[in-house]
Tab-separated table of C-alpha atoms and ligand atoms in Angstrom:
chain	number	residue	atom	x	y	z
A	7	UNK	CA	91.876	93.404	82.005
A	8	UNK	CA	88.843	95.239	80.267
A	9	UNK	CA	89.885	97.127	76.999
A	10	UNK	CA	89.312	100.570	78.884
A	11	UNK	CA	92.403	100.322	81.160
A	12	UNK	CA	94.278	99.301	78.223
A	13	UNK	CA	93.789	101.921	76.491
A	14	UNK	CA	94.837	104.030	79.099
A	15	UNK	CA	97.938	105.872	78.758
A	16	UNK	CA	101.465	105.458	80.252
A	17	UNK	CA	102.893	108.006	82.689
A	18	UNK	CA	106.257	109.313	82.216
A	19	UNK	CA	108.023	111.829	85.513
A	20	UNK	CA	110.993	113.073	85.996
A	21	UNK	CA	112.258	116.647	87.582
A	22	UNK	CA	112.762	117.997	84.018
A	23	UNK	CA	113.778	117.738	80.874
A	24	UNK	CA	116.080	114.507	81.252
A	25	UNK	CA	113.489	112.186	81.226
A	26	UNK	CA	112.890	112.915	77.826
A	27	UNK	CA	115.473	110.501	77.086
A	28	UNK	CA	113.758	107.522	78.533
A	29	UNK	CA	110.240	108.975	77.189
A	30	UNK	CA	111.869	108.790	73.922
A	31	UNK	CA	113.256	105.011	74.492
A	32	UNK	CA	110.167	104.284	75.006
A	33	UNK	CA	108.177	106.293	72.399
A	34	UNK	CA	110.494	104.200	69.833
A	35	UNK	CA	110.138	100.813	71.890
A	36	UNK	CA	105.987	101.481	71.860
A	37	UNK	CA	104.609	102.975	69.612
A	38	UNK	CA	100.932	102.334	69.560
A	39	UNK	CA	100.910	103.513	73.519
A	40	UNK	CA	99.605	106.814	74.635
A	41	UNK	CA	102.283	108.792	76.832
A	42	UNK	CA	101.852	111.846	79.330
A	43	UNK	CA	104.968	113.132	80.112
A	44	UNK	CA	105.107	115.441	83.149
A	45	UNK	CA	108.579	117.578	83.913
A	46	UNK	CA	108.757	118.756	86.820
A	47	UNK	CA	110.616	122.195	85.475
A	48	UNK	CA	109.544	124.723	88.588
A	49	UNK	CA	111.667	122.022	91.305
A	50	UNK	CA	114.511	121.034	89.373
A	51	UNK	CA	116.883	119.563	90.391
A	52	UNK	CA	116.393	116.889	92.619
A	53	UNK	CA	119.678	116.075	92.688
A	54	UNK	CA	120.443	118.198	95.939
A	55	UNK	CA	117.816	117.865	98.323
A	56	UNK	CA	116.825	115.561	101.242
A	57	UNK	CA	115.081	112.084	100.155
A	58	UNK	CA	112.422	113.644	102.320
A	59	UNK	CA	111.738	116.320	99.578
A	60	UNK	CA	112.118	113.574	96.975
A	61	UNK	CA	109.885	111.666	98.036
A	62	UNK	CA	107.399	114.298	98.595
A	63	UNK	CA	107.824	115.991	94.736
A	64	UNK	CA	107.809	112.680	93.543
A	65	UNK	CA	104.818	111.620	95.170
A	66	UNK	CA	103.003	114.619	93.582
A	67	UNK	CA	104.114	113.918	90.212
A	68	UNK	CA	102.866	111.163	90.414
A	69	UNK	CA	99.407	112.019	91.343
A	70	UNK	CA	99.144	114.444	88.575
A	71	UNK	CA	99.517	111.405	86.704
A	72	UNK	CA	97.577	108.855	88.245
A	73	UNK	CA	94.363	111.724	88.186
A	74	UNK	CA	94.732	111.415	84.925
A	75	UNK	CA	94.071	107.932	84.800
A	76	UNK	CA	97.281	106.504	83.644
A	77	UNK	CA	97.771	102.592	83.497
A	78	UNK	CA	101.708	102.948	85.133
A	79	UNK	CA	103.906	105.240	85.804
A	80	UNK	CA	107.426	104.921	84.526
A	81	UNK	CA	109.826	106.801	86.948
A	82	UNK	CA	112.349	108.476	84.344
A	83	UNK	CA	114.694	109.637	87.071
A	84	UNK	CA	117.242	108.169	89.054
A	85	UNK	CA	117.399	110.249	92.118
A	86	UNK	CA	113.088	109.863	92.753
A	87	UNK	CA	113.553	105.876	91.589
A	88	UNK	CA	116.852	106.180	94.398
A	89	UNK	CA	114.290	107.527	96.510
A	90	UNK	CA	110.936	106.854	96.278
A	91	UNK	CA	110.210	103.659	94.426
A	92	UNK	CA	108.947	101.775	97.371
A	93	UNK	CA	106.842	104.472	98.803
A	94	UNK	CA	105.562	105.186	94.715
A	95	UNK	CA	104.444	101.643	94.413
A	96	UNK	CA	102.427	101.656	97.728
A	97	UNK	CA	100.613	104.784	97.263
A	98	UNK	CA	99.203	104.345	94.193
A	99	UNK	CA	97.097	101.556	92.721
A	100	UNK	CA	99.131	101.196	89.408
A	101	UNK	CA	102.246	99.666	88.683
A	102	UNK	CA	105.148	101.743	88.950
A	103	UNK	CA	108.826	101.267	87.437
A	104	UNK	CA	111.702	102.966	88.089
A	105	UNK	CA	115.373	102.780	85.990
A	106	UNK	CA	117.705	101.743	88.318
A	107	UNK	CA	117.628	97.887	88.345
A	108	UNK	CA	117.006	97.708	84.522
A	109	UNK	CA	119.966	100.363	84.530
A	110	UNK	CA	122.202	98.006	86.617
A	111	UNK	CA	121.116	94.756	84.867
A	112	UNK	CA	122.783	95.988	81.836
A	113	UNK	CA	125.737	97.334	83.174
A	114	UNK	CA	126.387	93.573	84.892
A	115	UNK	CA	125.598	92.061	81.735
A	116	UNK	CA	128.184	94.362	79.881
A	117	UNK	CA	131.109	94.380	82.221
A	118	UNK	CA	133.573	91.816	81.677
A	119	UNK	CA	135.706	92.823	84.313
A	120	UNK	CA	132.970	93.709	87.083
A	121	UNK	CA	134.235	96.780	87.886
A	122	UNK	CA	131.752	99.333	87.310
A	123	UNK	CA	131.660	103.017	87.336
A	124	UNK	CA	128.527	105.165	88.070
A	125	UNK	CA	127.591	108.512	87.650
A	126	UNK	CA	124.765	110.494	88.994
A	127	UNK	CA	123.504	113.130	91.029
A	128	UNK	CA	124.400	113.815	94.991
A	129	UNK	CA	121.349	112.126	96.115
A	130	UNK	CA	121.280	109.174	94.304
A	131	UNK	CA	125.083	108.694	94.807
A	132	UNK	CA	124.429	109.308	98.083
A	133	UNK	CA	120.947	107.059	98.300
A	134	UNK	CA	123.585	103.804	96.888
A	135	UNK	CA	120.779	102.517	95.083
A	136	UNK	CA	123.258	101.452	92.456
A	137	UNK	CA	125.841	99.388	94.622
A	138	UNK	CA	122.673	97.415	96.040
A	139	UNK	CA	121.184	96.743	92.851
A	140	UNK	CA	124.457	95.851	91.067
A	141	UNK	CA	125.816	93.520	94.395
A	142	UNK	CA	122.510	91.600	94.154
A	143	UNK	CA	122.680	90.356	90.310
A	144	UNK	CA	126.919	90.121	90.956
A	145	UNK	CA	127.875	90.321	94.662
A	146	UNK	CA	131.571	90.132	93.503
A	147	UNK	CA	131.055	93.284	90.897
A	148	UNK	CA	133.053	96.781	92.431
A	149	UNK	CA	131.161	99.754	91.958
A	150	UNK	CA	132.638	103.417	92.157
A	151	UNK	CA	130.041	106.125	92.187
A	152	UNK	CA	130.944	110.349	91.759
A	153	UNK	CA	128.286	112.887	91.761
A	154	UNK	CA	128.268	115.299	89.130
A	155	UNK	CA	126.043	118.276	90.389
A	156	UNK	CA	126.995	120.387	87.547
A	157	UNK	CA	125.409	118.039	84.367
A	158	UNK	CA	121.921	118.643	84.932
A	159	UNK	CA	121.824	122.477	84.961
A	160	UNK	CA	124.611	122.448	81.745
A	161	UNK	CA	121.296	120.235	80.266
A	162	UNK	CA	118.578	122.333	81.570
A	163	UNK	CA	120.147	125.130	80.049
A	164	UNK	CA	120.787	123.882	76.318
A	165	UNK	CA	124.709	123.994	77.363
A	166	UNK	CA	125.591	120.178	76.288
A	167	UNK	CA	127.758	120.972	74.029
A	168	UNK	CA	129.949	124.166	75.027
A	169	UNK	CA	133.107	124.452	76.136
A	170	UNK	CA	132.289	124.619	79.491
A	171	UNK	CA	130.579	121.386	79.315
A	172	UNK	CA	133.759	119.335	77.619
A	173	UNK	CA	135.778	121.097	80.743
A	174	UNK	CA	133.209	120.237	83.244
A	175	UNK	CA	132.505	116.684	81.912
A	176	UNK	CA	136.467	115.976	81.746
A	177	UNK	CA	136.859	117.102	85.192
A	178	UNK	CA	134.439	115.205	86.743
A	179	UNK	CA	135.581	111.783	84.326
A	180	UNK	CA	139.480	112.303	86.082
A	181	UNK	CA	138.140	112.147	89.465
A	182	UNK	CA	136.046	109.063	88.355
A	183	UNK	CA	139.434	107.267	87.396
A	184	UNK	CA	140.882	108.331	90.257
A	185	UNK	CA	138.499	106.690	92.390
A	186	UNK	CA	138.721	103.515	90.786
A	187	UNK	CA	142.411	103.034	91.952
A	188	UNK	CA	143.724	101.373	89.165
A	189	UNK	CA	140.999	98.979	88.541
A	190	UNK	CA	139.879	98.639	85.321
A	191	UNK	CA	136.597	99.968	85.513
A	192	UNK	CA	135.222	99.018	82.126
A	193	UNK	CA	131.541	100.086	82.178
A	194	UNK	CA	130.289	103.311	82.678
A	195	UNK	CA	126.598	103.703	84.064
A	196	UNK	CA	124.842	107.286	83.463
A	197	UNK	CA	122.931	107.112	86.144
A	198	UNK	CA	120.886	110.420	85.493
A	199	UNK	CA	118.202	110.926	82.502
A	200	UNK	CA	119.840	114.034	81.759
A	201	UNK	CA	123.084	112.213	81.139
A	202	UNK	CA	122.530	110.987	77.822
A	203	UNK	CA	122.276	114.264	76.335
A	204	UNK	CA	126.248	114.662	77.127
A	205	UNK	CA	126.934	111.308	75.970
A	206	UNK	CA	129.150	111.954	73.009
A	207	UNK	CA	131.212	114.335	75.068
A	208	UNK	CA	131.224	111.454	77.293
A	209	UNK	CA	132.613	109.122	75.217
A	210	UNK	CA	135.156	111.278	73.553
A	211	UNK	CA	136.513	112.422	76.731
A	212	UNK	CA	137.058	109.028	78.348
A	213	UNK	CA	138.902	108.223	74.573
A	214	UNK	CA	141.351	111.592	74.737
A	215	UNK	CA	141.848	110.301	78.345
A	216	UNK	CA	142.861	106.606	76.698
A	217	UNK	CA	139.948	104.641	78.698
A	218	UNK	CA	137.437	102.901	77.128
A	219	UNK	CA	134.437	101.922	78.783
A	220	UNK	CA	130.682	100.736	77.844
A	221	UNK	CA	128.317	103.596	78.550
A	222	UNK	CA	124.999	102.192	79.485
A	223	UNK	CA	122.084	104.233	79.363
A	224	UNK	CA	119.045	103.609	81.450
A	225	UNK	CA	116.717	104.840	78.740
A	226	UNK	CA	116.775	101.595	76.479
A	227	UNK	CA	117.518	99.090	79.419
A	228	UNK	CA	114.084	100.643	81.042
A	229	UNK	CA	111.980	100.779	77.839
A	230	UNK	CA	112.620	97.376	77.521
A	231	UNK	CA	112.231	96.174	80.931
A	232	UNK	CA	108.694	98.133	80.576
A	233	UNK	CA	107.895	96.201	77.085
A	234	UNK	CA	108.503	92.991	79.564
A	235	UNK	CA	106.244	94.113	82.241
A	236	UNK	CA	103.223	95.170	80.267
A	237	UNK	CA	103.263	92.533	78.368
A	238	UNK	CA	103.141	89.974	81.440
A	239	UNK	CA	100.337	91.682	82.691
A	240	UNK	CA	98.672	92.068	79.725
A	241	UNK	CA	98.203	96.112	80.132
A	242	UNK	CA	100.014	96.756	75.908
A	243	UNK	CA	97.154	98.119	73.859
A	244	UNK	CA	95.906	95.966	70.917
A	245	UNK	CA	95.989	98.401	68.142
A	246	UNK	CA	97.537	99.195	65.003
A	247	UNK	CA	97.120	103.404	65.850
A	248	UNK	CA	100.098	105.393	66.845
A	249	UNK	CA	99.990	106.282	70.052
A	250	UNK	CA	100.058	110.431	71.132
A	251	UNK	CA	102.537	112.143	73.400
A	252	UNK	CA	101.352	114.968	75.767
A	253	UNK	CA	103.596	116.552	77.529
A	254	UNK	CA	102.824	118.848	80.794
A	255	UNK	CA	105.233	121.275	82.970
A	256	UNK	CA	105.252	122.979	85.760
A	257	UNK	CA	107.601	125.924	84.787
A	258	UNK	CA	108.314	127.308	81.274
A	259	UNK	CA	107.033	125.602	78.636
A	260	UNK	CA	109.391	127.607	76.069
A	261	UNK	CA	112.108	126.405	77.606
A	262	UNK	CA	110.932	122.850	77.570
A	263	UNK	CA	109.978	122.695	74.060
A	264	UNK	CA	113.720	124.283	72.882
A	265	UNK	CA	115.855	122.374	74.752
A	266	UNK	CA	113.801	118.549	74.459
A	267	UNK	CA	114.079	119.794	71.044
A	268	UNK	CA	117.373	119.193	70.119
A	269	UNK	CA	117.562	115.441	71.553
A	270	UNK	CA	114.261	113.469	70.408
A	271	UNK	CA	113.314	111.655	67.247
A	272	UNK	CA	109.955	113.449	67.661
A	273	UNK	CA	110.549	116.994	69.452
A	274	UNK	CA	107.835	117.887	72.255
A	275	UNK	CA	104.714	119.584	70.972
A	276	UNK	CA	101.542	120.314	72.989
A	277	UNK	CA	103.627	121.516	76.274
A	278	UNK	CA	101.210	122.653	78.589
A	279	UNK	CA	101.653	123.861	81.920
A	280	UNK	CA	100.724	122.660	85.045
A	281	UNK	CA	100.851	123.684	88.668
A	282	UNK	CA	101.463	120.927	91.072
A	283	UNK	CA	101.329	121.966	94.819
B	18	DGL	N1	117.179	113.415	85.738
B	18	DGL	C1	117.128	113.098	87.104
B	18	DGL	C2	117.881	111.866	87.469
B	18	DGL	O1	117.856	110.931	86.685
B	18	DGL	C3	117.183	114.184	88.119
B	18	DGL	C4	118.133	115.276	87.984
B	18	DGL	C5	117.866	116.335	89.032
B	18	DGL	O2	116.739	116.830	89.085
B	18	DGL	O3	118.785	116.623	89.808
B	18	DGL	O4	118.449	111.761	88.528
């Protein structure tokens, strides 16, 4: 690999601000790597429309990225990795990862009683990315997935931690149980980049409910699945600089910058925005 393409950055997408979780993951997992994060702000959410339109807004993305000469292209959402992994990895000439088997190695790895719980947004509920993934590492694990429509615009608004959050989360947590019929479901994948940002509420809701359950977070599990991967192909640059972060959007870059605020070791500067069409 000549030194140029090394030194090209890494490629960060996801519909909005949510990805900022695994951009962060893997800001702290690489530091000497150049990242261009792109948010797709003006479409968001996903969540709700056809995998025809997902695969079509994700294929965009990542052109914006790839004409800006990135050396991969990290997928930092679960509904376009659901979606459009396969069709990602054949259109463009760079490698592309997406969070969803890194997501559902951990959770197998985790669970001690196989019985895992997953929740996400309508499409990739829908897509059952998870179940496949998760049945071909354990094809005795039980998998119980519940969309939860109503996280990502409680994130996208800076409403994680209001009241109407703890009522929405523990709504959609009792229906989760429900589902799992009495098993004991003892792992708990957040199968959304947004997700993370409600993670405390998470956790205290399944406690006040008396369940406890392993939350696993697709952020870290994909950072280091993308350490792996780089590293095998020889694309990590050989530097002792920190890397920069740039950070493009396709709506309000206000917006952006307050709410990735309030979640990141190193808040989002430099938003620009972009139209993507
Ligand atoms: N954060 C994304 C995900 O991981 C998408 C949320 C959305 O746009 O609906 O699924």
């Amino acid at each position: 690999m000549e030194e140029s393409k090394i030194d090209r950055p890494i490629g960060v997408f996801d519909s909005g601000v949510g990805g900022l979780t695994v951009l962060d993951a893997v800001r702290q997992a690489l530091p000497h790597e150049d990242l261009v994060y792109l948010g797709d702000t003006a479409r968001v959410p996903y969540g709700n429309r056809t995998p025809q339109t997902i695969v079509r807004y994700a294929t965009s993305c990542a052109r914006q990225l790839v004409n800006r000469h990135v050396k991969a292209i990290v997928i930092a959402c679960n509904t376009a990795s659901a979606h459009a992994l396969d069709a990602l990895n054949e259109a463009f000439d760079v490698p592309v990862f997406g969070v969803i088997e890194p997501a559902s190695r951990m959770a197998v790895d985790v669970s001690k009683s196989k019985c895992i719980g997953i929740i996400g947004t309508r499409a990739t509920i829908a897509s059952q990315a998870y179940t496949r993934a998760i049945q071909a590492i354990d094809p005795n694990a039980h998998v119980y997935g519940l969309a939860c429509p109503l996280f990502v615009p409680l994130v996208e608004e800076g409403w994680a931690e209001t009241d109407v959050a703890r009522l929405v989360v523990r709504k959609y947590l009792e229906d989760l149980i429900a589902l799992s019929n009495g098993h004991e479901m003892d792992t708990l994948i957040l199968g959304c980049t947004h997700y993370p940002v409600l993670k405390s509420l998470i956790q205290e809701t399944l406690a006040s409910l008396d369940r406890h359950m392993v939350l696993c977070d697709c952020a870290q599990a994909t950072a280091k699945s993308l350490v792996e991967h780089l590293k095998d192909r020889h694309l990590l640059r050989q530097t002792s600089e920190s890397g920069w972060s740039d950070y493009l959007v396709t709506d309000d870059p206000q917006q952006f910058s307050a709410v990735g605020r309030s979640f990141m070791h190193e808040p989002p500067v430099n938003v620009s925005h972009i139209d993507i069409v």
